[in-house]
Short mmCIF file of C-alpha atoms in Angstrom, two decimals:
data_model
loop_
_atom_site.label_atom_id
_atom_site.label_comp_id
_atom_site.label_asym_id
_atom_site.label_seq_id
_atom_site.Cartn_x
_atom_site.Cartn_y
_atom_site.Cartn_z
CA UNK S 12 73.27 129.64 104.56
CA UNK S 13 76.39 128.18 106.01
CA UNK S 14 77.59 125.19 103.67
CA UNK S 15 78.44 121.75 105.67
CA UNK S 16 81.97 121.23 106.20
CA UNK S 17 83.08 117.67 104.73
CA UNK S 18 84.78 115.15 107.38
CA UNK S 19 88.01 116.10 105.76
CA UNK S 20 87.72 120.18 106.53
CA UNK S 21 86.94 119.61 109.69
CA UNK S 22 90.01 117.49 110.14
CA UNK S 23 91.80 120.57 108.72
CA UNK S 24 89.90 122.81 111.88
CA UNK S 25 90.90 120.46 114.52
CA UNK S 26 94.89 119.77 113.50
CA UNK S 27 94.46 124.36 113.64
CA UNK S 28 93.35 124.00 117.48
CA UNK S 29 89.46 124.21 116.75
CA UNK S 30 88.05 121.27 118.70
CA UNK S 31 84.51 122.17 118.34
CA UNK S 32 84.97 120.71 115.00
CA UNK S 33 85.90 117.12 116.50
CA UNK S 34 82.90 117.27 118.36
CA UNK S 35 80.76 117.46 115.06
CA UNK S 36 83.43 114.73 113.75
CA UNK S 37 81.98 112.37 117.50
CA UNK S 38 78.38 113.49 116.33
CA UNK S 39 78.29 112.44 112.85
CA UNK S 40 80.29 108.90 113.28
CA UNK S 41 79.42 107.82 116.81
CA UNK S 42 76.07 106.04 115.66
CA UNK S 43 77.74 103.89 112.92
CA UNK S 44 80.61 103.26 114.93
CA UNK S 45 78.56 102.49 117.75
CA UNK S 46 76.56 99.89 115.27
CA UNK S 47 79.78 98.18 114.18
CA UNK S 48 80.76 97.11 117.07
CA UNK S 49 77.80 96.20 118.24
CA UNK S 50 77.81 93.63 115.66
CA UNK S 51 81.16 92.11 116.78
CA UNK S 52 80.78 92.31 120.56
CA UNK S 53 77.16 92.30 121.34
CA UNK S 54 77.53 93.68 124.60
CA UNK S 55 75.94 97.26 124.31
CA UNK S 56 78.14 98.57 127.33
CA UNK S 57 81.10 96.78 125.84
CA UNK S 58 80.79 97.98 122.52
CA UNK S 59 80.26 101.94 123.72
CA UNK S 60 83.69 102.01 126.28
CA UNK S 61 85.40 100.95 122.29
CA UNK S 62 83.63 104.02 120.59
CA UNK S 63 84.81 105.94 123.23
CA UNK S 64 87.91 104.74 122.98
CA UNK S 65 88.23 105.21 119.38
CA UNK S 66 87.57 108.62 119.09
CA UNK S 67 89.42 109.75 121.94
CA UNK S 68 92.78 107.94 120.15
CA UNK S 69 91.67 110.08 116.87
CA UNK S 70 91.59 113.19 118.66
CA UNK S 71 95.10 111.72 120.55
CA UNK S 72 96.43 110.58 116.59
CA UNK S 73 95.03 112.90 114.56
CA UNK S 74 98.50 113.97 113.11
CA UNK S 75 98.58 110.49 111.58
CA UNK S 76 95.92 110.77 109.84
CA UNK S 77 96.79 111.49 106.16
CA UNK S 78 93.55 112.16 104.46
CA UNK S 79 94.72 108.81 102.05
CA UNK S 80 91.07 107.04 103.24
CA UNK S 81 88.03 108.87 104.42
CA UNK S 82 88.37 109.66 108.09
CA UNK S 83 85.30 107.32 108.47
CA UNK S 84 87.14 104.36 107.25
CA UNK S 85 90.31 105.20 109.58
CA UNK S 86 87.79 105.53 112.69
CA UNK S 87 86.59 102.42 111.60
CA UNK S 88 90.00 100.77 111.67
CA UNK S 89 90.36 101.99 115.05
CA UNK S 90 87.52 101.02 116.72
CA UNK S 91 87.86 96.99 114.66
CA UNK S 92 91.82 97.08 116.54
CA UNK S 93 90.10 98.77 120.11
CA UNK S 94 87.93 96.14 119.89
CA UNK S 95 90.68 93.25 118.98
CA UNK S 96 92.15 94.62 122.33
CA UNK S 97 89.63 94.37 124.56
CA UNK S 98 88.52 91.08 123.58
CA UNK S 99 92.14 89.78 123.40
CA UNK S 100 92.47 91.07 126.95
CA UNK S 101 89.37 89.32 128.16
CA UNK S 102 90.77 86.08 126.50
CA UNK S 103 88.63 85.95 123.86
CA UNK S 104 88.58 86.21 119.97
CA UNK S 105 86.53 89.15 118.45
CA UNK S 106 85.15 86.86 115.69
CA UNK S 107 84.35 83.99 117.37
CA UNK S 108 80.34 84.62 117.59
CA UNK S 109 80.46 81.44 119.35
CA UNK S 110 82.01 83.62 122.31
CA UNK S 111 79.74 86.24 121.96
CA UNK S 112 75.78 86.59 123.49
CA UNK S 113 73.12 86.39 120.11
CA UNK S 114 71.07 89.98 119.96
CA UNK S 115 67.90 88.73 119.18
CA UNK S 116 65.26 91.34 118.94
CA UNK S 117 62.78 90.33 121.78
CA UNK S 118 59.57 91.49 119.35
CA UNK S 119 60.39 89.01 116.64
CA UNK S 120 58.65 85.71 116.32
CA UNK S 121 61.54 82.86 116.04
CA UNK S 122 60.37 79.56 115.13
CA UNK S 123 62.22 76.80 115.67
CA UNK S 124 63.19 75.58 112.23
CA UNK S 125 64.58 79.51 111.32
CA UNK S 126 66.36 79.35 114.73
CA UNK S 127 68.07 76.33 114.05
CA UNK S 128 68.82 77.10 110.06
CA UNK S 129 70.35 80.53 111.67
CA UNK S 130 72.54 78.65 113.86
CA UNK S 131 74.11 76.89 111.17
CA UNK S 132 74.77 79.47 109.01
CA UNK S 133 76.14 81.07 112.11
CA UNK S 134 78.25 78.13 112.70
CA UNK S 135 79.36 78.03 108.73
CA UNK S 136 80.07 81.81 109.39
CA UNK S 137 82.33 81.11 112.49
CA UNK S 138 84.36 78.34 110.37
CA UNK S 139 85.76 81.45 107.94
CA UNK S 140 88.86 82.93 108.64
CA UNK S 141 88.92 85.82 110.23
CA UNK S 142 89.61 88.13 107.46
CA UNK S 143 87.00 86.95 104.85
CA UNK S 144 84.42 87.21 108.20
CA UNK S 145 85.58 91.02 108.33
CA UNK S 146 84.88 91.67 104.76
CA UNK S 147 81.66 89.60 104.73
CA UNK S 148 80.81 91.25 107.68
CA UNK S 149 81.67 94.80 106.48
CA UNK S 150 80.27 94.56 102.86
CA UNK S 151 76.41 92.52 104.00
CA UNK S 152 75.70 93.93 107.21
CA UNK S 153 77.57 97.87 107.30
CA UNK S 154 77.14 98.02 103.10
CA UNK S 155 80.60 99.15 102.82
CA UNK S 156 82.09 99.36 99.09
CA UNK S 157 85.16 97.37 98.55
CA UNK S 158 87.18 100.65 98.61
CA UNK S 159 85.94 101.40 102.31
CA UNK S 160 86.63 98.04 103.33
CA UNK S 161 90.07 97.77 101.99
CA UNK S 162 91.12 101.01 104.27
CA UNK S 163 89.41 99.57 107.12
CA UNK S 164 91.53 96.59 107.17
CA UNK S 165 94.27 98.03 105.56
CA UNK S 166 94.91 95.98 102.88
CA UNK S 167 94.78 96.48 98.42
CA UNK S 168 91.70 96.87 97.04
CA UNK S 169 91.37 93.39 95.41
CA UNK S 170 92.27 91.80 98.02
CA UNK S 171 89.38 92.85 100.14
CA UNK S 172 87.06 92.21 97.15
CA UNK S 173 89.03 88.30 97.07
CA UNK S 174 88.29 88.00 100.82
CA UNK S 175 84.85 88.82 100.30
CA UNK S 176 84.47 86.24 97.39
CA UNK S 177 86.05 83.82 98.65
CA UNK S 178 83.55 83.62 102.00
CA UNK S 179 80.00 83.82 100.09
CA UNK S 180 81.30 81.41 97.52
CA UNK S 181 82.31 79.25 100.74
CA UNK S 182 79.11 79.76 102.61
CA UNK S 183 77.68 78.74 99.16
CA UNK S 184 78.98 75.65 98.53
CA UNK S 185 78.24 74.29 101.81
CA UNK S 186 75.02 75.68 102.46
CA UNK S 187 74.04 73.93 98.90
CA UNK S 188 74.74 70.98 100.28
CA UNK S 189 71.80 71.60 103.32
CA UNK S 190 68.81 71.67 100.66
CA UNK S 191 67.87 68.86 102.12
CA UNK S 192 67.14 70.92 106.07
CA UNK S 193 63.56 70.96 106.53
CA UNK S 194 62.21 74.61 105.96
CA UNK S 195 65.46 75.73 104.20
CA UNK S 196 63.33 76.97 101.01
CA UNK S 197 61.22 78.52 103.48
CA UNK S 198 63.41 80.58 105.27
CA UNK S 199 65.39 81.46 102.34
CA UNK S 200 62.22 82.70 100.26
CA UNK S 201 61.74 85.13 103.80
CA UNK S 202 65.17 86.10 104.17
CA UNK S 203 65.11 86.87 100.47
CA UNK S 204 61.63 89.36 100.68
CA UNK S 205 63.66 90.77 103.92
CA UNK S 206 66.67 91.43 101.69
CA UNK S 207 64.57 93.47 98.72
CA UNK S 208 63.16 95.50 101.32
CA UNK S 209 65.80 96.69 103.62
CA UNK S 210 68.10 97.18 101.09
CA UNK S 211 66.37 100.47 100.02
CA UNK S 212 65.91 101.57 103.79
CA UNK S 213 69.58 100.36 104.56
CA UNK S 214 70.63 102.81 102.08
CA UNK S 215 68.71 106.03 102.91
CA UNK S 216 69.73 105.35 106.62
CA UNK S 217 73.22 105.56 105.43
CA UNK S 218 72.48 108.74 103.81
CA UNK S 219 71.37 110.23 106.47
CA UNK S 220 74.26 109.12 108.57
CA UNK S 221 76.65 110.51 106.32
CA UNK N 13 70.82 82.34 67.68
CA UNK N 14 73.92 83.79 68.61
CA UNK N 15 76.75 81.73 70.31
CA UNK N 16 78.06 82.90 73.44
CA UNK N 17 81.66 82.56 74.06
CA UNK N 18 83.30 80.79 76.41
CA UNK N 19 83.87 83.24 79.51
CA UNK N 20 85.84 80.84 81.79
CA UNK N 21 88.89 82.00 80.67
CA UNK N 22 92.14 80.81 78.42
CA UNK N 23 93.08 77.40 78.64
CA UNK N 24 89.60 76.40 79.97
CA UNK N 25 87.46 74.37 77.62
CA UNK N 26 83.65 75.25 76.92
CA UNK N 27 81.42 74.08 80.08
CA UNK N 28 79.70 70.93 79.17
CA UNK N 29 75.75 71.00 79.32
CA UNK N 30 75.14 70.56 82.95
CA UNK N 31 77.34 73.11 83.97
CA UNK N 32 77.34 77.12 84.11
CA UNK N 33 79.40 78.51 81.36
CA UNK N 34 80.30 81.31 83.21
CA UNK N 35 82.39 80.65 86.50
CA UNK N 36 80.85 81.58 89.69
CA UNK N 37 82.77 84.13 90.96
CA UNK N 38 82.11 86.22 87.81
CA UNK N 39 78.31 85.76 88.63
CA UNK N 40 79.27 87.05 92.44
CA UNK N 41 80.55 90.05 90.52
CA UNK N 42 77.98 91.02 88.45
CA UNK N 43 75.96 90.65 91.30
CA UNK N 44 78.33 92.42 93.59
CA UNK N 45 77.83 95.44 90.42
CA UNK N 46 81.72 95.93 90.83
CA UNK N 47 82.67 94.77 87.12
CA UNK N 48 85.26 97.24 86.00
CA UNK N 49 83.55 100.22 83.93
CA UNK N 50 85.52 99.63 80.64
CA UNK N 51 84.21 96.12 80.64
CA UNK N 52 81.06 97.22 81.66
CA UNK N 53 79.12 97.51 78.23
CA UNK N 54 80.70 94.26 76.10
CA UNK N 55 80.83 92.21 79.47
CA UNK N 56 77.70 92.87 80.92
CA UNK N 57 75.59 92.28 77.55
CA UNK N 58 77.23 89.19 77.46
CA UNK N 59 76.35 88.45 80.75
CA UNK N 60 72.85 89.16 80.23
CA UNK N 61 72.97 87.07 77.31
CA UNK N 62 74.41 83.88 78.91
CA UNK N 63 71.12 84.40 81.64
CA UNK N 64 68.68 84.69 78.88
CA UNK N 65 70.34 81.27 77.60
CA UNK N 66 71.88 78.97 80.10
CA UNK N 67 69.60 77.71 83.05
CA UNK N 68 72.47 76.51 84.85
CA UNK N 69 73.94 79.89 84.79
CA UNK N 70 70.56 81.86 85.80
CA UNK N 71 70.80 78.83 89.05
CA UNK N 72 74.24 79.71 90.15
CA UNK N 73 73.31 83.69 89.73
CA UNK N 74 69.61 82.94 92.12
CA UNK N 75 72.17 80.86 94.67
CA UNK N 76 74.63 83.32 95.24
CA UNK N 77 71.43 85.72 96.14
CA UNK N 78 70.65 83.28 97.93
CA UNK N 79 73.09 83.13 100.39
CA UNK N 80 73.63 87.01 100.13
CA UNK N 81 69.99 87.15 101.53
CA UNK N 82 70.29 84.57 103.98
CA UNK N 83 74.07 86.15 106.04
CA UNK N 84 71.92 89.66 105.76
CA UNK N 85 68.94 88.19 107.43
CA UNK N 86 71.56 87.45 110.45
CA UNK N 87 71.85 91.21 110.83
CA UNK N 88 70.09 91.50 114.38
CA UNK N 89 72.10 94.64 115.63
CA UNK N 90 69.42 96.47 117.47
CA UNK N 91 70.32 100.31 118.20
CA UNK N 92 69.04 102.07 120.67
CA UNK N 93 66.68 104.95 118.86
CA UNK N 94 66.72 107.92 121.84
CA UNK N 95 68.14 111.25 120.32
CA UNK N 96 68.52 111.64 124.45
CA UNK N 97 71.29 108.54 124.33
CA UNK N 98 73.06 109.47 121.88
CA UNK N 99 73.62 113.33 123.34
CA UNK N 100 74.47 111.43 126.47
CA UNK N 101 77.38 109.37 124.58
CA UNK N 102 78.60 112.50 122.96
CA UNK N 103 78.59 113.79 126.08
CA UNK N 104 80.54 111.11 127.81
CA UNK N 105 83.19 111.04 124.99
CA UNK N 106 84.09 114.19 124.75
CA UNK N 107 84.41 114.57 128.68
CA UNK N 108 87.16 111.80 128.08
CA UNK N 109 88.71 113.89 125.80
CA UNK N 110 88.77 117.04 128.23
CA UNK N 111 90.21 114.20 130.68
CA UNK N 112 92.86 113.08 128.87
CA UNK N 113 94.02 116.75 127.67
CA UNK N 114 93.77 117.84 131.62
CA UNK N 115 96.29 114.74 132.26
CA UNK N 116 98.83 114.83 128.90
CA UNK N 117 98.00 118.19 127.58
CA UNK N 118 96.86 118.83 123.90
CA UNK N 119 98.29 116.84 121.16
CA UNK N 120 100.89 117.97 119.42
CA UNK N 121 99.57 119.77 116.05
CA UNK N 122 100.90 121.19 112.99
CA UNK N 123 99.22 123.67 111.74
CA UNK N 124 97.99 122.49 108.35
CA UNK N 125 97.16 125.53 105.65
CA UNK N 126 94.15 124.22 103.40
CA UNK N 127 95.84 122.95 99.89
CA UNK N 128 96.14 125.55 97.32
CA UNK N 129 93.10 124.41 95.73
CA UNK N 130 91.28 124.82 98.35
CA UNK N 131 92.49 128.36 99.27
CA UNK N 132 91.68 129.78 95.74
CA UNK N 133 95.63 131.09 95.43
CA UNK N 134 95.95 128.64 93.19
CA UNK N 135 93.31 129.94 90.58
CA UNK N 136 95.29 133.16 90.73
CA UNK N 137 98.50 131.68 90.61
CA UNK N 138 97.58 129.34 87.87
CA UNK N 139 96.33 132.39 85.30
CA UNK N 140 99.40 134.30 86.45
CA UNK N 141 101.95 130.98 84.87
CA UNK N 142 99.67 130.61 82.02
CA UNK N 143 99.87 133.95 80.61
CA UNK N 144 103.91 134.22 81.61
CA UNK N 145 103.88 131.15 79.76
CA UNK N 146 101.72 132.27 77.16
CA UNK N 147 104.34 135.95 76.61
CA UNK N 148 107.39 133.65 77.06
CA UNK N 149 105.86 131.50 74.00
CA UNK N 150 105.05 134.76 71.90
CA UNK N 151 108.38 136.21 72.45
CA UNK N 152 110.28 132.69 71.46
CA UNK N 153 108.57 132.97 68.54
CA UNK N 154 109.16 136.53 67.14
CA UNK N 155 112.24 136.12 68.19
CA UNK N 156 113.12 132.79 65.95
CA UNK N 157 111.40 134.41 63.14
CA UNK N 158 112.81 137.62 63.03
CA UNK N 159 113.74 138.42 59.78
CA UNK N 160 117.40 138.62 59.33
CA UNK N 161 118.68 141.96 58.51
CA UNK N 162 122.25 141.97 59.57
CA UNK N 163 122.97 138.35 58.49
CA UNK N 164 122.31 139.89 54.73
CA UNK N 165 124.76 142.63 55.12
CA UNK N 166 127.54 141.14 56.75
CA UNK N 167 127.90 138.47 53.92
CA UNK N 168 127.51 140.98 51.33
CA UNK N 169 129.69 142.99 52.80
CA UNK N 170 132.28 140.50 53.00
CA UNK N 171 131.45 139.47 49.41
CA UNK N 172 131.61 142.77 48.12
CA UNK N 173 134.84 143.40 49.84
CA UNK N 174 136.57 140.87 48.13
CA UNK N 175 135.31 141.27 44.73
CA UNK N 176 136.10 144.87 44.79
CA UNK N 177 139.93 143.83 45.70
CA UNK N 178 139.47 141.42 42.68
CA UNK N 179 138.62 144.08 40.49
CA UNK N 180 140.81 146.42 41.76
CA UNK N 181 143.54 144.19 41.25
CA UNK N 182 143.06 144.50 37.74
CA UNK N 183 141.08 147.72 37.06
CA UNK N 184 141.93 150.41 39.56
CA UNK N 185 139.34 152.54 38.52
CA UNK N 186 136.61 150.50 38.98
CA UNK N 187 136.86 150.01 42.63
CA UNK N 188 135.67 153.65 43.35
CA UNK N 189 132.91 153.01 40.93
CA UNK N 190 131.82 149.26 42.58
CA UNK N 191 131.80 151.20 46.13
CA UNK N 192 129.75 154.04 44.68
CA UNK N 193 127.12 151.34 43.39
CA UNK N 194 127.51 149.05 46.53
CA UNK N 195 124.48 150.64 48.66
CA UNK N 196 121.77 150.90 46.15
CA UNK N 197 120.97 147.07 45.46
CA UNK N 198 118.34 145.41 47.52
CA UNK N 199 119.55 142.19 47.18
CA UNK N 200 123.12 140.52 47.29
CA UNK N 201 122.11 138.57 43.95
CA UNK N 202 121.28 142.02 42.38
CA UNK N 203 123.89 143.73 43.32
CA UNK N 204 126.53 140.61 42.45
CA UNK N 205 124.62 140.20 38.73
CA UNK N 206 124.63 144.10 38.03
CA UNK N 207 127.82 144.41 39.11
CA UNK N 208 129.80 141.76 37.13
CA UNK N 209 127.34 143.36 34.20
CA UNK N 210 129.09 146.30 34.08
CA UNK N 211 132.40 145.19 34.79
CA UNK N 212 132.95 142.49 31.91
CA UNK N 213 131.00 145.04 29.43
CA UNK N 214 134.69 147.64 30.10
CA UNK N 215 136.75 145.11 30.18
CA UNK N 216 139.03 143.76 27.24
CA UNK N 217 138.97 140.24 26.57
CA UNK N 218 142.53 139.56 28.55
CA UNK N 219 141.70 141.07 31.26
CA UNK N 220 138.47 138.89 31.66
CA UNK N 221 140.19 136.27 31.28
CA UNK N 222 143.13 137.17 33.96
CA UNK N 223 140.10 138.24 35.99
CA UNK N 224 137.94 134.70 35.59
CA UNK N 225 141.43 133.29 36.24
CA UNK N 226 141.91 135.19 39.51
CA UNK N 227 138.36 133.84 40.18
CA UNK N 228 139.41 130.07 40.17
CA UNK N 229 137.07 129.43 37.33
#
């Protein structure tokens, strides 16, 4: 039974000339990547010209590539500056959500109280700088370890773990003070049931993706 | 009951009733299961303890879930599910790839050889320095404690040399005699104590004493 090559081997294959292995590289990534920045630009034609993009300047910049992070991470660093590009040459700033169209899933039932509580923790989102949104972004919604997220935005280890801090202890302190929002307890006690049970599912899918 | 201690650091005095004795972002960490493993054990029972024990703690711990649970439920990112798509965007990217290398040409590569590790030379090569290392060792050590023949004879040599000139200076006939006896002593003490032994038994009084003289004693 032939044994799965790891990211890294078939990194090796491609800097030897074997480009069949990038195309397993493009099939194993281009989901997640696809996901990612989906979440920043919310335009699903948008966000695949950047995943295009980014793996056709990995198979241009390969040589760069130094096996230091996992080639995930580096593709991943890629596609979050492809992405800074396009939106900076639209005239627009990738993490402003405010700029960006909402993806709300059509099927879903959204009351007006939950609609309204999600807009202000949108808005409370939006008021973070832009690197403790990344690593908020990149450790809730993609379940990246601190390690992962540090490559991606290329910067120490603590530092992404600060970032991180630093924004839920934020969102904290001034959500706290909107107890008093009708429904709040509500939709937190929802959100919270949500949480419990896509966290197992959230992980198996990332299984299988890797 | 036991006492906690105070985990909001040096210089910080105990939290007063109403508030958490353990700061926030410590809670975000524990929660965040990223507390550094040799602190794991000690810090974590601690932590465990404090919840058991401080309400205020146990409601800063449920807050920052809280608002963990509350960002995730933002997560709205709906992919598309086809197997069909995603062959299609595979497709499309690798076309751009073919694209680009019709235009500029391949990449420059280096060929890269796997690391030794990976090769299984280094197995091979590893065995091969230990037991060079391992010979080079073995040798070193015969060799600093090889027993020293030649070191024995060359000083007895020398000492029997000049005590036979000694003697001879006052007993001519005894040098043949001392050279005669010279090889059959397995020892320099031996053959120094045997040797005087039969020298002072033939010899008078004066000329022991002209010989100890000789001698510097």
């Amino acid at each position: 039974m032939n044994r799965t090559k790891s990211d890294l081997e078939l990194v090796q294959d491609v800097k030897n000339g074997d480009r069949k292995a990038f195309s397993e590289l493009v099939v194993r990534h281009q989901r997640s990547l696809l996901r990612l920045t989906l979440r920043f630009t919310r335009e699903q034609a948008l966000a695949e010209d950047i995943v295009q993009e980014s793996f056709l300047k990995a198979y241009q910049k390969l040589e760069l590539f130094e096996a230091r992070a996992s080639f995930k991470s580096w593709l991943y660093q890629i596609a979050m500056n492809t992405a800074k590009n396009k939106f900076r040459e639209r005239g627009l700033d990738l993490m402003n959500i405010e700029d960006t169209q909402l993806g709300v899933d059509p099927g879903a039932e959204v009351g007006l109280v939950r609609e309204n509580i999600q807009t202000a923790l949108r808005a409370e989102i939006d008021k973070l700088p832009e690197k403790q949104r990344m690593a908020l972004t990149l450790r809730i919604f993609e379940d990246l370890s601190f390690k992962e997220i540090a490559e991606i935005m290329a910067c120490p280890y603590d530092t992404a773990k600060a970032n991180y801090r630093h924004a839920l202890l934020k969102l904290r302190e001034r959500l706290e003070s909107q107890d008093s929002v009708a429904g709040w307890d509500a939709f937190i006690g929802q959100a919270e049931s949500a949480w419990d049970g896509a966290a197992p599912a959230a992980s198996a899918q990332k299984e299988i993706e890797q | 009951m036991k006492p906690f201690k105070n985990m909001r650091g040096p210089g910080r005095p105990a939290a007063p009733a109403t508030e958490s004795f353990v700061p926030a972002e410590k809670w975000l960490e524990h929660l965040e299961e990223e507390i550094e493993p040799q602190c794991l054990t000690d810090e974590k029972s601690d932590l465990e303890m404090v919840l058991k024990n401080s309400p205020e703690d146990l409601g800063v711990l449920e807050s920052l879930k809280r608002v963990r649970a509350a960002v995730k439920s933002l997560d709205d990112v709906a992919l598309p599910e086809s197997g069909h798509y995603y062959d299609n965007l595979h497709a499309k990217i690798m076309a751009a790839i073919d694209d680009d290398i019709a235009m500029n040409g391949e990449p420059e590569r280096k060929p890269q050889r796997a690391p030794l590790f990976k090769r299984g030379l280094f197995k091979q090569q590893a065995f091969g320095l230990a037991g060079m290392t391992m010979m080079i060792a073995i040798l070193a050590f015969v060799g600093l404690n090889k027993p020293s023949v030649t070191t024995t004879i060359a000083p007895q040599a020398s000492i029997e040399e000049n005590f036979e000139r000694k003697i001879a200076s006052i007993d001519s006939r005894a040098g043949a005699r001392f050279a005669h006896d010279m090889g059959s002593f397995e020892s320099e003490e031996d053959f120094l104590t045997e040797s005087a032994a039969q020298r002072l038994k033939q010899l008078s009084s004066a000329q022991a004493d002209a010989m100890f003289r000789s001698l510097g004693r």
